[in-house]
Amino acid sequence: MSAFSDSLTGELNAALTFLRRLEGQRKGSAFAFEMTMDRHRYGALIVLERWADLTRAFAGHVELGIYQELFDSAAPRVKEAGDVLERANNVVDAADHYGPEVVEACRMAFDRAAAIFEGEQAAAARAASLGPMQPEEFREFRRVFLGDLGAR
């Protein structure tokens, strides 16, 4: 869960950072920033897709204790977050410039998408606090998710 949570948060934060750099500019006026922002806003959707695939593939094969319910109920939350991000992407795509209203709409959407996974974020924070005492299956699961995400 920590690899998923960290990856999603990273993509959303990076997309918002580059969108803020574009604020007030017309589309096409800062191509490198636009391409980087696009890579991260669509990267967040890829992270969601990979999480859905992983939770579906490993359903019934992992034992996560108190976090089992989070893992087992990932699909509807992934869909909800994906829908929120798609709507934000539609706002960006439909705008002729990166006005403050576009930036604020995306910030709100990104915050909402992240909030859908508060449980995973809490699990990731707890796991991080364990440091080297993390169980081997935690490290293996993180490696599998990040490896799959990197292959995409």
mmCIF file with all atom_site columns, C-alpha atoms in Angstrom:
data_model
loop_
_atom_site.group_PDB
_atom_site.id
_atom_site.type_symbol
_atom_site.label_atom_id
_atom_site.label_alt_id
_atom_site.label_comp_id
_atom_site.label_asym_id
_atom_site.label_entity_id
_atom_site.label_seq_id
_atom_site.pdbx_PDB_ins_code
_atom_site.Cartn_x
_atom_site.Cartn_y
_atom_site.Cartn_z
_atom_site.occupancy
_atom_site.B_iso_or_equiv
_atom_site.pdbx_formal_charge
_atom_site.auth_seq_id
_atom_site.auth_comp_id
_atom_site.auth_asym_id
_atom_site.auth_atom_id
_atom_site.pdbx_PDB_model_num
ATOM 1   C CA . MET A 1 1   ? 0.000   0.000   0.000   1.00 0.00 ? 1   MET A CA 1
ATOM 2   C CA . SER A 1 2   ? 2.839   2.374   0.685   1.00 0.00 ? 2   SER A CA 1
ATOM 3   C CA . ALA A 1 3   ? 4.194   2.091   -2.865  1.00 0.00 ? 3   ALA A CA 1
ATOM 4   C CA . PHE A 1 4   ? 0.745   2.861   -4.240  1.00 0.00 ? 4   PHE A CA 1
ATOM 5   C CA . SER A 1 5   ? 0.111   5.719   -1.821  1.00 0.00 ? 5   SER A CA 1
ATOM 6   C CA . ASP A 1 6   ? 3.543   7.253   -2.370  1.00 0.00 ? 6   ASP A CA 1
ATOM 7   C CA . SER A 1 7   ? 3.275   6.930   -6.157  1.00 0.00 ? 7   SER A CA 1
ATOM 8   C CA . LEU A 1 8   ? -0.203  8.440   -6.364  1.00 0.00 ? 8   LEU A CA 1
ATOM 9   C CA . THR A 1 9   ? 0.680   11.314  -4.038  1.00 0.00 ? 9   THR A CA 1
ATOM 10  C CA . GLY A 1 10  ? 3.846   11.994  -6.003  1.00 0.00 ? 10  GLY A CA 1
ATOM 11  C CA . GLU A 1 11  ? 2.042   12.130  -9.350  1.00 0.00 ? 11  GLU A CA 1
ATOM 12  C CA . LEU A 1 12  ? -0.714  14.399  -8.032  1.00 0.00 ? 12  LEU A CA 1
ATOM 13  C CA . ASN A 1 13  ? 1.725   16.767  -6.327  1.00 0.00 ? 13  ASN A CA 1
ATOM 14  C CA . ALA A 1 14  ? 3.941   16.967  -9.406  1.00 0.00 ? 14  ALA A CA 1
ATOM 15  C CA . ALA A 1 15  ? 0.967   17.620  -11.708 1.00 0.00 ? 15  ALA A CA 1
ATOM 16  C CA . LEU A 1 16  ? -0.234  20.433  -9.451  1.00 0.00 ? 16  LEU A CA 1
ATOM 17  C CA . THR A 1 17  ? 3.260   21.920  -9.159  1.00 0.00 ? 17  THR A CA 1
ATOM 18  C CA . PHE A 1 18  ? 3.618   22.178  -12.926 1.00 0.00 ? 18  PHE A CA 1
ATOM 19  C CA . LEU A 1 19  ? 0.044   23.397  -13.346 1.00 0.00 ? 19  LEU A CA 1
ATOM 20  C CA . ARG A 1 20  ? 0.772   26.205  -10.883 1.00 0.00 ? 20  ARG A CA 1
ATOM 21  C CA . ARG A 1 21  ? 3.833   27.149  -12.933 1.00 0.00 ? 21  ARG A CA 1
ATOM 22  C CA . LEU A 1 22  ? 1.539   27.438  -15.952 1.00 0.00 ? 22  LEU A CA 1
ATOM 23  C CA . GLU A 1 23  ? -1.076  29.560  -14.180 1.00 0.00 ? 23  GLU A CA 1
ATOM 24  C CA . GLY A 1 24  ? -1.986  32.658  -16.168 1.00 0.00 ? 24  GLY A CA 1
ATOM 25  C CA . GLN A 1 25  ? -0.434  31.381  -19.389 1.00 0.00 ? 25  GLN A CA 1
ATOM 26  C CA . ARG A 1 26  ? -2.077  30.408  -22.646 1.00 0.00 ? 26  ARG A CA 1
ATOM 27  C CA . LYS A 1 27  ? -1.873  26.823  -23.772 1.00 0.00 ? 27  LYS A CA 1
ATOM 28  C CA . GLY A 1 28  ? 1.195   26.157  -25.854 1.00 0.00 ? 28  GLY A CA 1
ATOM 29  C CA . SER A 1 29  ? 3.229   28.989  -24.342 1.00 0.00 ? 29  SER A CA 1
ATOM 30  C CA . ALA A 1 30  ? 5.333   26.753  -22.073 1.00 0.00 ? 30  ALA A CA 1
ATOM 31  C CA . PHE A 1 31  ? 5.474   23.447  -23.886 1.00 0.00 ? 31  PHE A CA 1
ATOM 32  C CA . ALA A 1 32  ? 8.004   21.709  -21.613 1.00 0.00 ? 32  ALA A CA 1
ATOM 33  C CA . PHE A 1 33  ? 5.974   22.487  -18.481 1.00 0.00 ? 33  PHE A CA 1
ATOM 34  C CA . GLU A 1 34  ? 2.786   21.392  -20.233 1.00 0.00 ? 34  GLU A CA 1
ATOM 35  C CA . MET A 1 35  ? 4.281   18.073  -21.274 1.00 0.00 ? 35  MET A CA 1
ATOM 36  C CA . THR A 1 36  ? 5.577   17.440  -17.772 1.00 0.00 ? 36  THR A CA 1
ATOM 37  C CA . MET A 1 37  ? 2.236   18.327  -16.226 1.00 0.00 ? 37  MET A CA 1
ATOM 38  C CA . ASP A 1 38  ? 0.474   16.013  -18.689 1.00 0.00 ? 38  ASP A CA 1
ATOM 39  C CA . ARG A 1 39  ? 2.875   13.194  -17.882 1.00 0.00 ? 39  ARG A CA 1
ATOM 40  C CA . HIS A 1 40  ? 2.044   13.487  -14.178 1.00 0.00 ? 40  HIS A CA 1
ATOM 41  C CA . ARG A 1 41  ? -1.710  14.005  -14.466 1.00 0.00 ? 41  ARG A CA 1
ATOM 42  C CA . TYR A 1 42  ? -1.974  10.937  -16.697 1.00 0.00 ? 42  TYR A CA 1
ATOM 43  C CA . GLY A 1 43  ? 0.625   9.195   -14.556 1.00 0.00 ? 43  GLY A CA 1
ATOM 44  C CA . ALA A 1 44  ? -1.801  9.380   -11.629 1.00 0.00 ? 44  ALA A CA 1
ATOM 45  C CA . LEU A 1 45  ? -4.361  7.506   -13.725 1.00 0.00 ? 45  LEU A CA 1
ATOM 46  C CA . ILE A 1 46  ? -1.752  4.876   -14.561 1.00 0.00 ? 46  ILE A CA 1
ATOM 47  C CA . VAL A 1 47  ? -0.954  4.449   -10.859 1.00 0.00 ? 47  VAL A CA 1
ATOM 48  C CA . LEU A 1 48  ? -4.668  3.903   -10.182 1.00 0.00 ? 48  LEU A CA 1
ATOM 49  C CA . GLU A 1 49  ? -4.899  1.406   -13.031 1.00 0.00 ? 49  GLU A CA 1
ATOM 50  C CA . ARG A 1 50  ? -1.881  -0.540  -11.765 1.00 0.00 ? 50  ARG A CA 1
ATOM 51  C CA . TRP A 1 51  ? -3.291  -0.579  -8.214  1.00 0.00 ? 51  TRP A CA 1
ATOM 52  C CA . ALA A 1 52  ? -6.603  -1.923  -9.497  1.00 0.00 ? 52  ALA A CA 1
ATOM 53  C CA . ASP A 1 53  ? -4.791  -4.607  -11.509 1.00 0.00 ? 53  ASP A CA 1
ATOM 54  C CA . LEU A 1 54  ? -2.609  -5.592  -8.571  1.00 0.00 ? 54  LEU A CA 1
ATOM 55  C CA . THR A 1 55  ? -5.441  -5.788  -6.050  1.00 0.00 ? 55  THR A CA 1
ATOM 56  C CA . ARG A 1 56  ? -7.497  -7.826  -8.508  1.00 0.00 ? 56  ARG A CA 1
ATOM 57  C CA . ALA A 1 57  ? -4.600  -10.198 -9.282  1.00 0.00 ? 57  ALA A CA 1
ATOM 58  C CA . PHE A 1 58  ? -3.667  -10.774 -5.644  1.00 0.00 ? 58  PHE A CA 1
ATOM 59  C CA . ALA A 1 59  ? -7.212  -10.914 -4.240  1.00 0.00 ? 59  ALA A CA 1
ATOM 60  C CA . GLY A 1 60  ? -7.410  -13.884 -1.914  1.00 0.00 ? 60  GLY A CA 1
ATOM 61  C CA . HIS A 1 61  ? -3.640  -14.443 -1.999  1.00 0.00 ? 61  HIS A CA 1
ATOM 62  C CA . VAL A 1 62  ? -2.381  -11.825 0.454   1.00 0.00 ? 62  VAL A CA 1
ATOM 63  C CA . GLU A 1 63  ? -2.898  -11.582 4.177   1.00 0.00 ? 63  GLU A CA 1
ATOM 64  C CA . LEU A 1 64  ? -2.779  -7.954  5.318   1.00 0.00 ? 64  LEU A CA 1
ATOM 65  C CA . GLY A 1 65  ? -4.316  -8.158  8.767   1.00 0.00 ? 65  GLY A CA 1
ATOM 66  C CA . ILE A 1 66  ? -5.991  -4.909  9.756   1.00 0.00 ? 66  ILE A CA 1
ATOM 67  C CA . TYR A 1 67  ? -5.483  -3.539  6.232   1.00 0.00 ? 67  TYR A CA 1
ATOM 68  C CA . GLN A 1 68  ? -7.167  -6.426  4.432   1.00 0.00 ? 68  GLN A CA 1
ATOM 69  C CA . GLU A 1 69  ? -10.433 -4.517  4.024   1.00 0.00 ? 69  GLU A CA 1
ATOM 70  C CA . LEU A 1 70  ? -8.605  -1.605  2.361   1.00 0.00 ? 70  LEU A CA 1
ATOM 71  C CA . PHE A 1 71  ? -7.005  -3.989  -0.098  1.00 0.00 ? 71  PHE A CA 1
ATOM 72  C CA . ASP A 1 72  ? -10.189 -5.942  -0.791  1.00 0.00 ? 72  ASP A CA 1
ATOM 73  C CA . SER A 1 73  ? -12.283 -2.797  -1.326  1.00 0.00 ? 73  SER A CA 1
ATOM 74  C CA . ALA A 1 74  ? -9.842  -1.002  -3.622  1.00 0.00 ? 74  ALA A CA 1
ATOM 75  C CA . ALA A 1 75  ? -11.799 -1.386  -6.890  1.00 0.00 ? 75  ALA A CA 1
ATOM 76  C CA . PRO A 1 76  ? -14.706 1.013   -6.195  1.00 0.00 ? 76  PRO A CA 1
ATOM 77  C CA . ARG A 1 77  ? -12.377 3.592   -4.659  1.00 0.00 ? 77  ARG A CA 1
ATOM 78  C CA . VAL A 1 78  ? -10.045 3.371   -7.654  1.00 0.00 ? 78  VAL A CA 1
ATOM 79  C CA . LYS A 1 79  ? -13.022 3.954   -9.933  1.00 0.00 ? 79  LYS A CA 1
ATOM 80  C CA . GLU A 1 80  ? -14.192 6.934   -7.883  1.00 0.00 ? 80  GLU A CA 1
ATOM 81  C CA . ALA A 1 81  ? -10.727 8.520   -7.856  1.00 0.00 ? 81  ALA A CA 1
ATOM 82  C CA . GLY A 1 82  ? -10.307 7.819   -11.567 1.00 0.00 ? 82  GLY A CA 1
ATOM 83  C CA . ASP A 1 83  ? -13.606 9.538   -12.312 1.00 0.00 ? 83  ASP A CA 1
ATOM 84  C CA . VAL A 1 84  ? -12.536 12.589  -10.282 1.00 0.00 ? 84  VAL A CA 1
ATOM 85  C CA . LEU A 1 85  ? -9.212  12.794  -12.126 1.00 0.00 ? 85  LEU A CA 1
ATOM 86  C CA . GLU A 1 86  ? -10.859 12.329  -15.523 1.00 0.00 ? 86  GLU A CA 1
ATOM 87  C CA . ARG A 1 87  ? -13.153 15.274  -14.798 1.00 0.00 ? 87  ARG A CA 1
ATOM 88  C CA . ALA A 1 88  ? -10.143 17.382  -13.785 1.00 0.00 ? 88  ALA A CA 1
ATOM 89  C CA . ASN A 1 89  ? -8.373  16.380  -16.988 1.00 0.00 ? 89  ASN A CA 1
ATOM 90  C CA . ASN A 1 90  ? -11.448 17.406  -18.975 1.00 0.00 ? 90  ASN A CA 1
ATOM 91  C CA . VAL A 1 91  ? -11.352 20.846  -17.322 1.00 0.00 ? 91  VAL A CA 1
ATOM 92  C CA . VAL A 1 92  ? -7.683  21.278  -18.268 1.00 0.00 ? 92  VAL A CA 1
ATOM 93  C CA . ASP A 1 93  ? -8.224  20.010  -21.806 1.00 0.00 ? 93  ASP A CA 1
ATOM 94  C CA . ALA A 1 94  ? -11.252 22.256  -22.421 1.00 0.00 ? 94  ALA A CA 1
ATOM 95  C CA . ALA A 1 95  ? -9.572  25.456  -21.190 1.00 0.00 ? 95  ALA A CA 1
ATOM 96  C CA . ASP A 1 96  ? -7.802  27.773  -23.628 1.00 0.00 ? 96  ASP A CA 1
ATOM 97  C CA . HIS A 1 97  ? -5.468  29.017  -20.894 1.00 0.00 ? 97  HIS A CA 1
ATOM 98  C CA . TYR A 1 98  ? -4.374  28.001  -17.422 1.00 0.00 ? 98  TYR A CA 1
ATOM 99  C CA . GLY A 1 99  ? -6.462  30.406  -15.392 1.00 0.00 ? 99  GLY A CA 1
ATOM 100 C CA . PRO A 1 100 ? -6.729  30.420  -11.610 1.00 0.00 ? 100 PRO A CA 1
ATOM 101 C CA . GLU A 1 101 ? -10.101 28.674  -11.842 1.00 0.00 ? 101 GLU A CA 1
ATOM 102 C CA . VAL A 1 102 ? -8.518  25.759  -13.738 1.00 0.00 ? 102 VAL A CA 1
ATOM 103 C CA . VAL A 1 103 ? -5.701  25.486  -11.208 1.00 0.00 ? 103 VAL A CA 1
ATOM 104 C CA . GLU A 1 104 ? -8.126  25.614  -8.268  1.00 0.00 ? 104 GLU A CA 1
ATOM 105 C CA . ALA A 1 105 ? -10.479 23.054  -9.833  1.00 0.00 ? 105 ALA A CA 1
ATOM 106 C CA . CYS A 1 106 ? -7.564  20.687  -10.333 1.00 0.00 ? 106 CYS A CA 1
ATOM 107 C CA . ARG A 1 107 ? -6.241  21.264  -6.820  1.00 0.00 ? 107 ARG A CA 1
ATOM 108 C CA . MET A 1 108 ? -9.639  20.396  -5.395  1.00 0.00 ? 108 MET A CA 1
ATOM 109 C CA . ALA A 1 109 ? -9.915  17.314  -7.617  1.00 0.00 ? 109 ALA A CA 1
ATOM 110 C CA . PHE A 1 110 ? -6.414  16.129  -6.729  1.00 0.00 ? 110 PHE A CA 1
ATOM 111 C CA . ASP A 1 111 ? -7.133  16.635  -3.018  1.00 0.00 ? 111 ASP A CA 1
ATOM 112 C CA . ARG A 1 112 ? -10.371 14.673  -3.375  1.00 0.00 ? 112 ARG A CA 1
ATOM 113 C CA . ALA A 1 113 ? -8.663  11.836  -5.227  1.00 0.00 ? 113 ALA A CA 1
ATOM 114 C CA . ALA A 1 114 ? -5.971  11.636  -2.544  1.00 0.00 ? 114 ALA A CA 1
ATOM 115 C CA . ALA A 1 115 ? -8.573  11.748  0.253   1.00 0.00 ? 115 ALA A CA 1
ATOM 116 C CA . ILE A 1 116 ? -10.305 8.684   -1.185  1.00 0.00 ? 116 ILE A CA 1
ATOM 117 C CA . PHE A 1 117 ? -7.194  6.743   -0.189  1.00 0.00 ? 117 PHE A CA 1
ATOM 118 C CA . GLU A 1 118 ? -6.731  8.120   3.344   1.00 0.00 ? 118 GLU A CA 1
ATOM 119 C CA . GLY A 1 119 ? -6.684  4.580   4.701   1.00 0.00 ? 119 GLY A CA 1
ATOM 120 C CA . GLU A 1 120 ? -3.842  3.583   2.404   1.00 0.00 ? 120 GLU A CA 1
ATOM 121 C CA . GLN A 1 121 ? -1.976  6.765   3.357   1.00 0.00 ? 121 GLN A CA 1
ATOM 122 C CA . ALA A 1 122 ? -2.356  5.924   7.047   1.00 0.00 ? 122 ALA A CA 1
ATOM 123 C CA . ALA A 1 123 ? -1.164  2.367   6.396   1.00 0.00 ? 123 ALA A CA 1
ATOM 124 C CA . ALA A 1 124 ? 1.838   3.713   4.486   1.00 0.00 ? 124 ALA A CA 1
ATOM 125 C CA . ALA A 1 125 ? 2.715   6.095   7.323   1.00 0.00 ? 125 ALA A CA 1
ATOM 126 C CA . ARG A 1 126 ? 2.491   3.277   9.836   1.00 0.00 ? 126 ARG A CA 1
ATOM 127 C CA . ALA A 1 127 ? 4.635   1.008   7.682   1.00 0.00 ? 127 ALA A CA 1
ATOM 128 C CA . ALA A 1 128 ? 7.234   3.740   7.260   1.00 0.00 ? 128 ALA A CA 1
ATOM 129 C CA . SER A 1 129 ? 7.405   4.143   11.030  1.00 0.00 ? 129 SER A CA 1
ATOM 130 C CA . LEU A 1 130 ? 8.425   0.488   11.350  1.00 0.00 ? 130 LEU A CA 1
ATOM 131 C CA . GLY A 1 131 ? 11.563  1.062   9.291   1.00 0.00 ? 131 GLY A CA 1
ATOM 132 C CA . PRO A 1 132 ? 13.709  -2.086  9.170   1.00 0.00 ? 132 PRO A CA 1
ATOM 133 C CA . MET A 1 133 ? 11.142  -4.023  11.221  1.00 0.00 ? 133 MET A CA 1
ATOM 134 C CA . GLN A 1 134 ? 8.814   -4.206  8.230   1.00 0.00 ? 134 GLN A CA 1
ATOM 135 C CA . PRO A 1 135 ? 7.846   -7.763  7.352   1.00 0.00 ? 135 PRO A CA 1
ATOM 136 C CA . GLU A 1 136 ? 9.434   -9.360  4.292   1.00 0.00 ? 136 GLU A CA 1
ATOM 137 C CA . GLU A 1 137 ? 6.066   -9.643  2.522   1.00 0.00 ? 137 GLU A CA 1
ATOM 138 C CA . PHE A 1 138 ? 5.675   -5.861  2.832   1.00 0.00 ? 138 PHE A CA 1
ATOM 139 C CA . ARG A 1 139 ? 8.984   -5.302  1.045   1.00 0.00 ? 139 ARG A CA 1
ATOM 140 C CA . GLU A 1 140 ? 8.144   -7.911  -1.594  1.00 0.00 ? 140 GLU A CA 1
ATOM 141 C CA . PHE A 1 141 ? 4.698   -6.461  -2.271  1.00 0.00 ? 141 PHE A CA 1
ATOM 142 C CA . ARG A 1 142 ? 6.213   -2.964  -2.605  1.00 0.00 ? 142 ARG A CA 1
ATOM 143 C CA . ARG A 1 143 ? 8.847   -4.295  -5.012  1.00 0.00 ? 143 ARG A CA 1
ATOM 144 C CA . VAL A 1 144 ? 6.199   -6.014  -7.163  1.00 0.00 ? 144 VAL A CA 1
ATOM 145 C CA . PHE A 1 145 ? 4.008   -2.903  -7.370  1.00 0.00 ? 145 PHE A CA 1
ATOM 146 C CA . LEU A 1 146 ? 6.872   -0.537  -8.174  1.00 0.00 ? 146 LEU A CA 1
ATOM 147 C CA . GLY A 1 147 ? 8.310   -2.998  -10.698 1.00 0.00 ? 147 GLY A CA 1
ATOM 148 C CA . ASP A 1 148 ? 4.965   -3.286  -12.466 1.00 0.00 ? 148 ASP A CA 1
ATOM 149 C CA . LEU A 1 149 ? 4.469   0.466   -12.403 1.00 0.00 ? 149 LEU A CA 1
ATOM 150 C CA . GLY A 1 150 ? 7.958   1.029   -13.794 1.00 0.00 ? 150 GLY A CA 1
ATOM 151 C CA . ALA A 1 151 ? 7.265   -1.388  -16.645 1.00 0.00 ? 151 ALA A CA 1
ATOM 152 C CA . ARG A 1 152 ? 4.317   0.739   -17.782 1.00 0.00 ? 152 ARG A CA 1
#
